[in-house]
C-alpha cells in the first residue's frame, strides 16, 4: 500500500481523487491534496479529503511516496522537479511538459534522484482506442496504410488557462497529446515527417483551437490527427484503411464496423456502372455485396486501474512502467516538430 498526494485540485485533480479513493484502494491511500485556491481546499474538506496548508507540507510529508501533479501545464516542470528532489515518485498530468527540452531536464532529475516519473496518458485505456489497436494486432484486415484519428466538438471555447499560450494552452498540447500518444504507441516505427495545420479561429485567441496533424512513419503508414472545437457535423472517431479492408469506430463507446474484402475474383469489372449527372464511373461504382463481408468488432473492456497499479509495481521495482518516459519524450519531440512545421508552413522531415 502506498500513500499519495495530489497537487492541483481542479477538474482533473478531483477526478484523480475520486478515482484513487473509489477504485485504487487495493494499492493507494490518498493522504491529501494541495491547491493554491483556498476554495478548492474547502471543497476537498467538504468531501472528507485531507488537505495540505502549503506545497512544502506535501514535500515534507515523509509518508507520501507518490505525488500526482494536476496543475495547469506551465507548473508541471517546477512542481515535478520539487517533488522528485523531495524524494517523491511522480505522476504528471499530460502534456508532460511544455516541450521536449523541459522533459529532458526533468528526466535527468528523476534519474539523479532514483525516482519513478511518468505521465498520465489515460487515453491508452479508452475503449475506442484499444479496439482499433486490437484489430490491427490481430491483422483482421491486413496491413494498415492510413489512419485517421479525430476528436471533434463544437463548444468553441478554450476555458481559462487552456486559451493562454504561456500557461501551455492550445489544442495541440491538450487533446493533440492524447491522440499522438495513442498513435505512436500503436505504430511501432519512427516518425519521419510531420505536417501541422494549426488554426486559431475564436476571436482574440492566441493559441491553436483547432488542429490537423499529418504524420508519416518510417514503415510506410500515414496518419491524420484532428482536434476540432468548431465542428458541427461530426465524423467518426477512427477511420482506418488497411490493405484488405476498412475499420471505422464511431465514438467513445467503440461502436462501428469492419468491412473486409471477401473474394476479389468475384467482382466483374464491367457489370456495375454509376452514372453521375456529368458522366459514368466504374472505379467509384459500388462493390457487389458478395465480394465483401462484415467482421464483428472485438469486444474489449479496458481496465484503467492498471495505470496506477503499474506505477505502484514500478516503484517497488517489480514492473516496467507502461507509460515510459522515453515514449513521452518522443511525443514531445513530435509536438515540437509540429509547432515548427506550422510556423514554417510546410511539413518537416525528422526521425523521432
Ligand atoms: P483546472 O484549471 O480545472 O485545475 C487546475 C488546478 O490547479 C486549479 O484548481 C488551480 O488552482 C490549481 N493550481 C494552479 N497552479 C497551482 C500551483 N502552482 N500549485 C497548486 N495548484 C495549482 O485544470 P484541469 O482541467 O484540472 O487540468 C489540470 C491538468 O490536468 C492539466 O495539465 C491538463 O492538461 C490535465 N488534464 C488531463 C486530462 C486527462 O484526461 N488526462 C483531462 C483534463 C485535464
Short mmCIF file of C-alpha atoms and ligand atoms in Angstrom, two decimals:
data_model
loop_
_atom_site.label_atom_id
_atom_site.label_comp_id
_atom_site.label_asym_id
_atom_site.label_seq_id
_atom_site.Cartn_x
_atom_site.Cartn_y
_atom_site.Cartn_z
CA UNK A 1 0.00 0.00 0.00
CA UNK A 2 1.40 3.39 -0.96
CA UNK A 3 0.44 6.82 0.33
CA UNK A 4 -0.07 9.54 -2.23
CA UNK A 5 -0.97 13.23 -2.54
CA UNK A 6 -2.37 15.39 -5.32
CA UNK A 7 -1.08 18.85 -6.27
CA UNK A 8 -3.64 20.89 -8.23
CA UNK A 9 -7.20 20.12 -7.18
CA UNK A 10 -9.20 21.47 -10.11
CA UNK A 11 -11.24 19.42 -12.56
CA UNK A 12 -8.62 16.74 -13.17
CA UNK A 13 -7.19 16.76 -9.64
CA UNK A 14 -10.67 15.96 -8.35
CA UNK A 15 -11.00 13.22 -10.97
CA UNK A 16 -7.78 11.62 -9.61
CA UNK A 17 -9.12 11.97 -6.07
CA UNK A 18 -12.38 10.21 -6.98
CA UNK A 19 -10.55 7.53 -8.96
CA UNK A 20 -7.94 6.82 -6.27
CA UNK A 21 -10.45 6.78 -3.41
CA UNK A 22 -13.05 4.89 -5.44
CA UNK A 23 -11.07 2.36 -7.48
CA UNK A 24 -7.49 2.14 -6.26
CA UNK A 25 -7.97 1.21 -2.60
CA UNK A 26 -6.05 -2.04 -3.05
CA UNK A 27 -2.77 -0.17 -3.64
CA UNK A 28 -3.13 3.55 -2.89
CA UNK A 29 -4.25 5.73 0.01
CA UNK A 30 -4.80 9.40 -0.68
CA UNK A 31 -3.39 11.38 2.26
CA UNK A 32 -4.39 14.81 0.97
CA UNK A 33 -4.49 17.43 -1.74
CA UNK A 34 -2.86 20.85 -2.22
CA UNK A 35 -4.16 23.69 -4.40
CA UNK A 36 -3.30 27.40 -4.41
CA UNK A 37 -7.02 28.27 -4.38
CA UNK A 38 -8.49 28.13 -0.85
CA UNK A 39 -11.98 27.41 -2.18
CA UNK A 40 -10.72 24.18 -3.74
CA UNK A 41 -9.26 23.10 -0.40
CA UNK A 42 -12.61 23.90 1.25
CA UNK A 43 -14.33 21.78 -1.37
CA UNK A 44 -11.91 18.90 -0.68
CA UNK A 45 -12.57 19.17 3.05
CA UNK A 46 -16.32 19.08 2.43
CA UNK A 47 -15.83 15.67 0.79
CA UNK A 48 -13.77 14.38 3.70
CA UNK A 49 -10.50 14.62 1.75
CA UNK A 50 -7.33 15.62 3.64
CA UNK A 51 -5.75 18.95 2.69
CA UNK A 52 -2.27 20.44 3.00
CA UNK A 53 -1.55 24.04 4.01
CA UNK A 54 1.28 24.54 1.52
CA UNK A 55 3.41 22.86 -1.13
CA UNK A 56 6.19 22.48 1.45
CA UNK A 57 3.88 20.46 3.68
CA UNK A 58 3.36 17.98 0.84
CA UNK A 59 7.09 17.83 0.09
CA UNK A 60 7.98 17.33 3.77
CA UNK A 61 5.37 14.64 4.39
CA UNK A 62 7.56 11.54 4.78
CA UNK A 63 4.58 9.20 4.43
CA UNK A 64 3.89 10.37 0.87
CA UNK A 65 5.65 8.20 -1.71
CA UNK A 66 3.77 9.30 -4.80
CA UNK A 67 2.52 12.70 -5.93
CA UNK A 68 0.11 13.31 -8.81
CA UNK A 69 0.50 16.74 -10.41
CA UNK A 70 -2.67 18.12 -11.99
CA UNK A 71 -1.99 21.85 -12.31
CA UNK A 72 -2.01 23.93 -15.48
CA UNK A 73 0.79 22.86 -17.83
CA UNK A 74 3.34 25.61 -17.11
CA UNK A 75 3.65 24.37 -13.50
CA UNK A 76 4.40 20.76 -14.46
CA UNK A 77 8.17 21.27 -14.65
CA UNK A 78 8.89 23.19 -11.42
CA UNK A 79 6.49 21.03 -9.41
CA UNK A 80 7.86 17.76 -10.85
CA UNK A 81 11.42 18.81 -10.02
CA UNK A 82 10.44 19.91 -6.50
CA UNK A 83 8.66 16.59 -5.84
CA UNK A 84 11.46 14.44 -7.25
CA UNK A 85 14.07 16.33 -5.22
CA UNK A 86 11.91 15.81 -2.12
CA UNK A 87 12.15 12.06 -2.76
CA UNK A 88 8.68 11.56 -4.22
CA UNK A 89 7.73 9.44 -7.22
CA UNK A 90 5.69 11.49 -9.67
CA UNK A 91 2.67 11.07 -11.92
CA UNK A 92 2.45 14.20 -14.04
CA UNK A 93 -0.65 15.10 -15.99
CA UNK A 94 -0.40 15.49 -19.75
CA UNK A 95 1.08 17.29 -21.58
CA UNK A 96 4.00 16.09 -19.51
CA UNK A 97 5.87 19.37 -20.16
CA UNK A 98 5.66 22.38 -22.47
CA UNK A 99 8.37 20.95 -24.77
CA UNK A 100 10.94 18.17 -25.12
CA UNK A 101 13.81 20.19 -23.60
CA UNK A 102 11.84 20.66 -20.37
CA UNK A 103 11.13 16.94 -20.21
CA UNK A 104 14.79 16.06 -20.70
CA UNK A 105 15.66 18.29 -17.72
CA UNK A 106 13.04 16.62 -15.54
CA UNK A 107 14.06 13.12 -16.60
CA UNK A 108 17.67 13.92 -15.66
CA UNK A 109 16.46 14.94 -12.18
CA UNK A 110 14.36 11.76 -11.87
CA UNK A 111 17.40 9.68 -12.75
CA UNK A 112 19.63 11.57 -10.31
CA UNK A 113 17.05 11.10 -7.53
CA UNK A 114 16.34 7.47 -8.46
CA UNK A 115 12.58 8.09 -8.54
CA UNK A 116 9.80 6.94 -10.86
CA UNK A 117 8.44 9.62 -13.15
CA UNK A 118 5.56 9.02 -15.54
CA UNK A 119 2.76 10.74 -17.40
CA UNK A 120 -0.98 10.29 -17.11
CA UNK A 121 -1.66 9.05 -20.64
CA UNK A 122 -5.01 7.60 -19.55
CA UNK A 123 -6.40 7.62 -23.09
CA UNK A 124 -4.42 4.44 -23.76
CA UNK A 125 -7.28 2.77 -21.87
CA UNK A 126 -10.09 4.28 -23.94
CA UNK A 127 -12.37 1.61 -25.39
CA UNK A 128 -12.32 3.04 -28.93
CA UNK A 129 -8.51 3.07 -28.95
CA UNK A 130 -7.98 -0.42 -27.52
CA UNK A 131 -10.44 -1.75 -30.11
CA UNK A 132 -8.50 -0.22 -33.02
CA UNK A 133 -5.20 -1.46 -31.56
CA UNK A 134 -6.59 -4.97 -31.17
CA UNK A 135 -7.96 -5.13 -34.75
CA UNK A 136 -4.53 -4.11 -36.05
CA UNK A 137 -2.75 -6.57 -33.73
CA UNK A 138 -4.99 -9.39 -34.94
CA UNK A 139 -4.27 -8.45 -38.56
CA UNK A 140 -8.00 -8.84 -39.28
CA UNK A 141 -7.92 -6.67 -42.43
CA UNK A 142 -4.23 -6.74 -43.32
CA UNK A 143 -1.60 -4.08 -43.07
CA UNK A 144 -2.75 -0.52 -42.27
CA UNK A 145 -1.53 2.27 -44.52
CA UNK A 146 -3.61 5.29 -43.45
CA UNK A 147 -5.20 6.08 -40.10
CA UNK A 148 -7.49 8.97 -39.22
CA UNK A 149 -7.99 9.73 -35.52
CA UNK A 150 -10.28 12.59 -34.61
CA UNK A 151 -11.96 14.20 -31.65
CA UNK A 152 -14.47 16.83 -32.63
CA UNK A 153 -16.61 19.22 -30.68
CA UNK A 154 -18.40 22.48 -31.33
CA UNK A 155 -18.19 24.25 -27.97
CA UNK A 156 -15.81 26.87 -29.45
CA UNK A 157 -14.33 27.63 -26.03
CA UNK A 158 -10.89 27.11 -24.53
CA UNK A 159 -11.62 27.68 -20.89
CA UNK A 160 -9.22 29.67 -18.63
CA UNK A 161 -5.51 28.75 -18.96
CA UNK A 162 -6.31 26.49 -21.94
CA UNK A 163 -6.54 29.67 -24.03
CA UNK A 164 -3.26 31.18 -22.75
CA UNK A 165 -0.04 30.38 -24.62
CA UNK A 166 2.33 30.98 -21.66
CA UNK A 167 0.32 28.56 -19.50
CA UNK A 168 0.56 25.76 -22.04
CA UNK A 169 -2.82 26.36 -23.69
CA UNK A 170 -3.96 25.19 -27.10
CA UNK A 171 -5.37 22.01 -28.51
CA UNK A 172 -2.06 20.51 -29.68
CA UNK A 173 -0.87 20.33 -26.06
CA UNK A 174 -4.33 19.39 -24.82
CA UNK A 175 -6.12 16.68 -26.84
CA UNK A 176 -3.39 16.56 -29.50
CA UNK A 177 -1.03 14.95 -26.97
CA UNK A 178 -3.51 12.14 -26.24
CA UNK A 179 -4.03 11.33 -29.91
CA UNK A 180 -0.29 11.46 -30.65
CA UNK A 181 0.49 9.21 -27.68
CA UNK A 182 -2.13 6.68 -28.81
CA UNK A 183 -0.97 6.50 -32.40
CA UNK A 184 2.75 6.47 -31.56
CA UNK A 185 2.16 3.66 -29.07
CA UNK A 186 0.18 1.70 -31.65
CA UNK A 187 2.55 2.17 -34.62
CA UNK A 188 5.95 0.73 -33.79
CA UNK A 189 8.02 2.79 -36.21
CA UNK A 190 9.87 6.13 -36.17
CA UNK A 191 8.01 9.26 -37.28
CA UNK A 192 9.84 10.61 -40.35
CA UNK A 193 7.65 13.54 -41.39
CA UNK A 194 5.31 15.90 -39.53
CA UNK A 195 2.88 18.36 -41.07
CA UNK A 196 0.71 20.62 -38.93
CA UNK A 197 -2.15 22.95 -39.71
CA UNK A 198 -2.90 24.90 -36.54
CA UNK A 199 -5.89 27.22 -36.59
CA UNK A 200 -6.77 30.00 -34.15
CA UNK A 201 -10.41 30.62 -35.03
CA UNK A 202 -12.01 32.11 -31.95
CA UNK A 203 -11.90 35.89 -31.72
CA UNK A 204 -8.82 37.13 -29.86
CA UNK A 205 -7.49 33.64 -29.14
CA UNK A 206 -3.67 33.37 -29.00
CA UNK A 207 -3.38 29.57 -29.18
CA UNK A 208 -4.33 26.80 -31.60
CA UNK A 209 -8.00 25.96 -31.04
CA UNK A 210 -8.44 23.56 -33.99
CA UNK A 211 -5.63 21.39 -35.33
CA UNK A 212 -4.81 18.88 -38.03
CA UNK A 213 -1.55 16.92 -37.93
CA UNK A 214 -0.13 14.68 -40.63
CA UNK A 215 2.42 12.03 -39.67
CA UNK A 216 4.42 9.70 -41.86
CA UNK A 217 6.01 6.69 -40.19
CA UNK A 218 9.14 5.01 -41.50
CA UNK A 219 7.25 1.74 -42.10
CA UNK A 220 5.03 3.45 -44.69
CA UNK A 221 1.96 4.11 -42.52
CA UNK A 222 0.50 7.64 -42.63
CA UNK A 223 -1.79 9.16 -40.02
CA UNK A 224 -4.00 12.21 -39.73
CA UNK A 225 -4.89 13.56 -36.30
CA UNK A 226 -7.60 16.13 -35.79
CA UNK A 227 -8.76 18.05 -32.74
CA UNK A 228 -11.70 20.30 -33.53
CA UNK A 229 -13.65 22.69 -31.33
CA UNK A 230 -15.61 24.21 -34.20
CA UNK A 231 -17.10 21.17 -35.94
CA UNK A 232 -20.89 20.95 -36.29
CA UNK A 233 -21.16 17.73 -38.32
CA UNK A 234 -19.14 15.05 -36.59
CA UNK A 235 -17.02 12.45 -38.38
CA UNK A 236 -16.15 9.01 -36.97
CA UNK A 237 -13.62 8.87 -34.11
CA UNK A 238 -11.44 6.46 -36.15
CA UNK A 239 -11.26 5.56 -39.83
CA UNK A 240 -8.53 3.06 -40.64
CA UNK A 241 -7.55 1.98 -44.16
CA UNK A 242 -5.88 -1.41 -44.37
CA UNK A 243 -4.81 -3.38 -47.44
CA UNK A 244 -7.72 -5.84 -47.12
CA UNK A 245 -10.47 -3.78 -45.56
CA UNK A 246 -11.63 -0.75 -43.64
CA UNK A 247 -12.29 -0.20 -39.94
CA UNK A 248 -14.50 2.54 -38.61
CA UNK A 249 -15.10 3.35 -34.95
CA UNK A 250 -17.84 5.91 -34.48
CA UNK A 251 -17.26 7.26 -30.98
CA UNK A 252 -16.03 6.71 -27.41
CA UNK A 253 -18.31 3.69 -26.95
CA UNK A 254 -16.32 1.83 -29.66
CA UNK A 255 -19.33 1.04 -31.82
CA UNK A 256 -18.50 0.77 -35.50
CA UNK A 257 -17.69 -1.83 -38.12
CA UNK A 258 -15.07 -3.73 -40.04
CA UNK A 259 -15.63 -4.44 -43.73
CA UNK A 260 -13.22 -7.00 -45.19
CA UNK A 261 -12.57 -7.99 -48.77
CA UNK A 262 -14.05 -11.47 -49.23
CA UNK A 263 -13.19 -12.52 -52.75
CA UNK A 264 -11.54 -10.16 -55.17
CA UNK A 265 -12.02 -12.53 -58.11
CA UNK A 266 -15.81 -12.48 -57.96
CA UNK A 267 -16.08 -8.86 -58.99
CA UNK A 268 -16.92 -8.37 -62.65
CA UNK A 269 -15.47 -5.01 -63.66
CA UNK A 270 -17.98 -4.16 -66.41
CA UNK A 271 -21.21 -5.06 -64.66
CA UNK A 272 -21.69 -2.03 -62.43
CA UNK A 273 -21.50 1.49 -63.74
CA UNK A 274 -22.55 4.55 -61.79
CA UNK A 275 -23.81 7.42 -63.88
CA UNK A 276 -23.43 10.84 -62.32
CA UNK A 277 -25.04 13.82 -63.98
CA UNK A 278 -21.80 14.60 -65.75
CA UNK A 279 -20.67 11.13 -66.76
CA UNK A 280 -20.11 7.43 -65.95
CA UNK A 281 -17.68 5.83 -63.48
CA UNK A 282 -16.77 2.21 -62.90
CA UNK A 283 -13.89 2.93 -60.48
CA UNK A 284 -16.21 4.58 -57.95
CA UNK A 285 -19.22 2.32 -58.58
CA UNK A 286 -20.34 0.29 -55.54
CA UNK A 287 -18.77 -3.11 -54.99
CA UNK A 288 -21.06 -6.16 -55.32
CA UNK A 289 -22.17 -7.15 -51.82
CA UNK A 290 -20.91 -10.74 -52.05
CA UNK A 291 -17.32 -9.58 -52.53
CA UNK A 292 -17.09 -8.11 -49.03
CA UNK A 293 -18.01 -9.30 -45.56
CA UNK A 294 -18.65 -7.54 -42.28
CA UNK A 295 -16.50 -8.84 -39.44
CA UNK A 296 -17.54 -8.45 -35.79
CA UNK A 297 -15.55 -5.94 -33.78
CA UNK A 298 -13.64 -7.38 -30.82
CA UNK A 299 -15.48 -6.71 -27.55
CA UNK A 300 -12.97 -5.35 -25.09
CA UNK A 301 -13.25 -3.86 -21.64
CA UNK A 302 -10.13 -1.90 -20.71
CA UNK A 303 -9.26 -1.55 -17.02
CA UNK A 304 -7.89 1.88 -16.20
CA UNK A 305 -6.97 0.64 -12.69
CA UNK A 306 -3.93 -0.96 -14.38
CA UNK A 307 -2.41 2.52 -14.71
CA UNK A 308 -1.86 3.25 -11.01
CA UNK A 309 -1.32 -0.45 -10.19
CA UNK A 310 1.54 -0.48 -12.70
CA UNK A 311 3.10 2.61 -11.10
CA UNK A 312 2.98 1.03 -7.65
CA UNK A 313 4.69 -2.09 -9.05
CA UNK A 314 7.26 0.09 -10.85
CA UNK A 315 8.05 1.95 -7.59
CA UNK A 316 8.67 -1.45 -5.97
CA UNK A 317 10.93 -2.42 -8.87
CA UNK A 318 8.57 -5.24 -9.83
CA UNK A 319 7.42 -3.94 -13.24
CA UNK A 320 8.43 -1.68 -16.08
CA UNK A 321 6.28 1.41 -16.49
CA UNK A 322 3.52 1.10 -19.08
CA UNK A 323 3.78 4.81 -19.91
CA UNK A 324 7.52 5.14 -20.29
CA UNK A 325 9.46 8.44 -20.11
CA UNK A 326 11.15 7.62 -23.44
CA UNK A 327 7.71 7.37 -25.09
CA UNK A 328 6.67 10.70 -23.58
CA UNK A 329 9.87 12.25 -24.89
CA UNK A 330 9.15 11.05 -28.46
CA UNK A 331 5.64 12.52 -28.24
CA UNK A 332 7.02 15.87 -27.03
CA UNK A 333 9.57 15.84 -29.87
CA UNK A 334 6.75 15.34 -32.38
CA UNK A 335 4.85 18.22 -30.72
CA UNK A 336 7.93 20.47 -31.04
CA UNK A 337 8.23 19.43 -34.70
CA UNK A 338 4.51 20.12 -35.28
CA UNK A 339 4.90 23.68 -33.93
CA UNK A 340 7.94 24.08 -36.20
CA UNK A 341 6.01 22.77 -39.24
CA UNK A 342 3.09 25.13 -38.52
CA UNK A 343 5.47 28.06 -38.21
CA UNK A 344 7.25 27.21 -41.47
CA UNK A 345 4.01 26.43 -43.30
CA UNK A 346 5.33 23.12 -44.66
CA UNK A 347 5.94 19.64 -43.37
CA UNK A 348 9.21 18.85 -41.60
CA UNK A 349 11.36 15.77 -42.11
CA UNK A 350 12.56 14.14 -38.91
CA UNK A 351 13.37 10.76 -37.35
CA UNK A 352 11.69 10.51 -33.96
P1 LIG B 1 -8.19 23.23 -13.77
O1 LIG B 1 -7.95 24.65 -14.13
O2 LIG B 1 -9.59 22.74 -13.61
O3 LIG B 1 -7.41 22.88 -12.44
C1 LIG B 1 -6.09 23.26 -12.19
C2 LIG B 1 -5.95 23.50 -10.68
O4 LIG B 1 -4.57 23.71 -10.38
C3 LIG B 1 -6.71 24.72 -10.20
O5 LIG B 1 -7.56 24.36 -9.13
C4 LIG B 1 -5.62 25.70 -9.76
O6 LIG B 1 -5.99 26.49 -8.68
C5 LIG B 1 -4.51 24.75 -9.40
N1 LIG B 1 -3.16 25.32 -9.44
C6 LIG B 1 -2.68 26.22 -10.34
N2 LIG B 1 -1.37 26.43 -10.08
C7 LIG B 1 -1.06 25.70 -8.99
C8 LIG B 1 0.13 25.52 -8.24
N3 LIG B 1 1.26 26.14 -8.56
N4 LIG B 1 0.11 24.70 -7.17
C9 LIG B 1 -1.03 24.06 -6.82
N5 LIG B 1 -2.19 24.19 -7.50
C10 LIG B 1 -2.20 24.99 -8.58
O7 LIG B 1 -7.43 22.38 -14.90
P2 LIG B 1 -7.66 20.84 -15.21
O8 LIG B 1 -8.64 20.67 -16.30
O9 LIG B 1 -7.87 20.10 -13.93
O10 LIG B 1 -6.23 20.46 -15.80
C11 LIG B 1 -5.13 20.24 -14.95
C12 LIG B 1 -4.10 19.36 -15.67
O11 LIG B 1 -4.72 18.12 -15.99
C13 LIG B 1 -3.61 19.94 -16.99
O12 LIG B 1 -2.26 19.60 -17.17
C14 LIG B 1 -4.47 19.23 -18.03
O13 LIG B 1 -3.84 19.13 -19.29
C15 LIG B 1 -4.64 17.87 -17.39
N6 LIG B 1 -5.86 17.15 -17.80
C16 LIG B 1 -5.75 15.86 -18.15
C17 LIG B 1 -6.85 15.14 -18.54
C18 LIG B 1 -6.69 13.68 -18.88
O14 LIG B 1 -7.65 13.06 -19.30
N7 LIG B 1 -5.52 13.12 -18.69
C19 LIG B 1 -8.11 15.75 -18.59
C20 LIG B 1 -8.21 17.10 -18.20
C21 LIG B 1 -7.06 17.78 -17.80
#
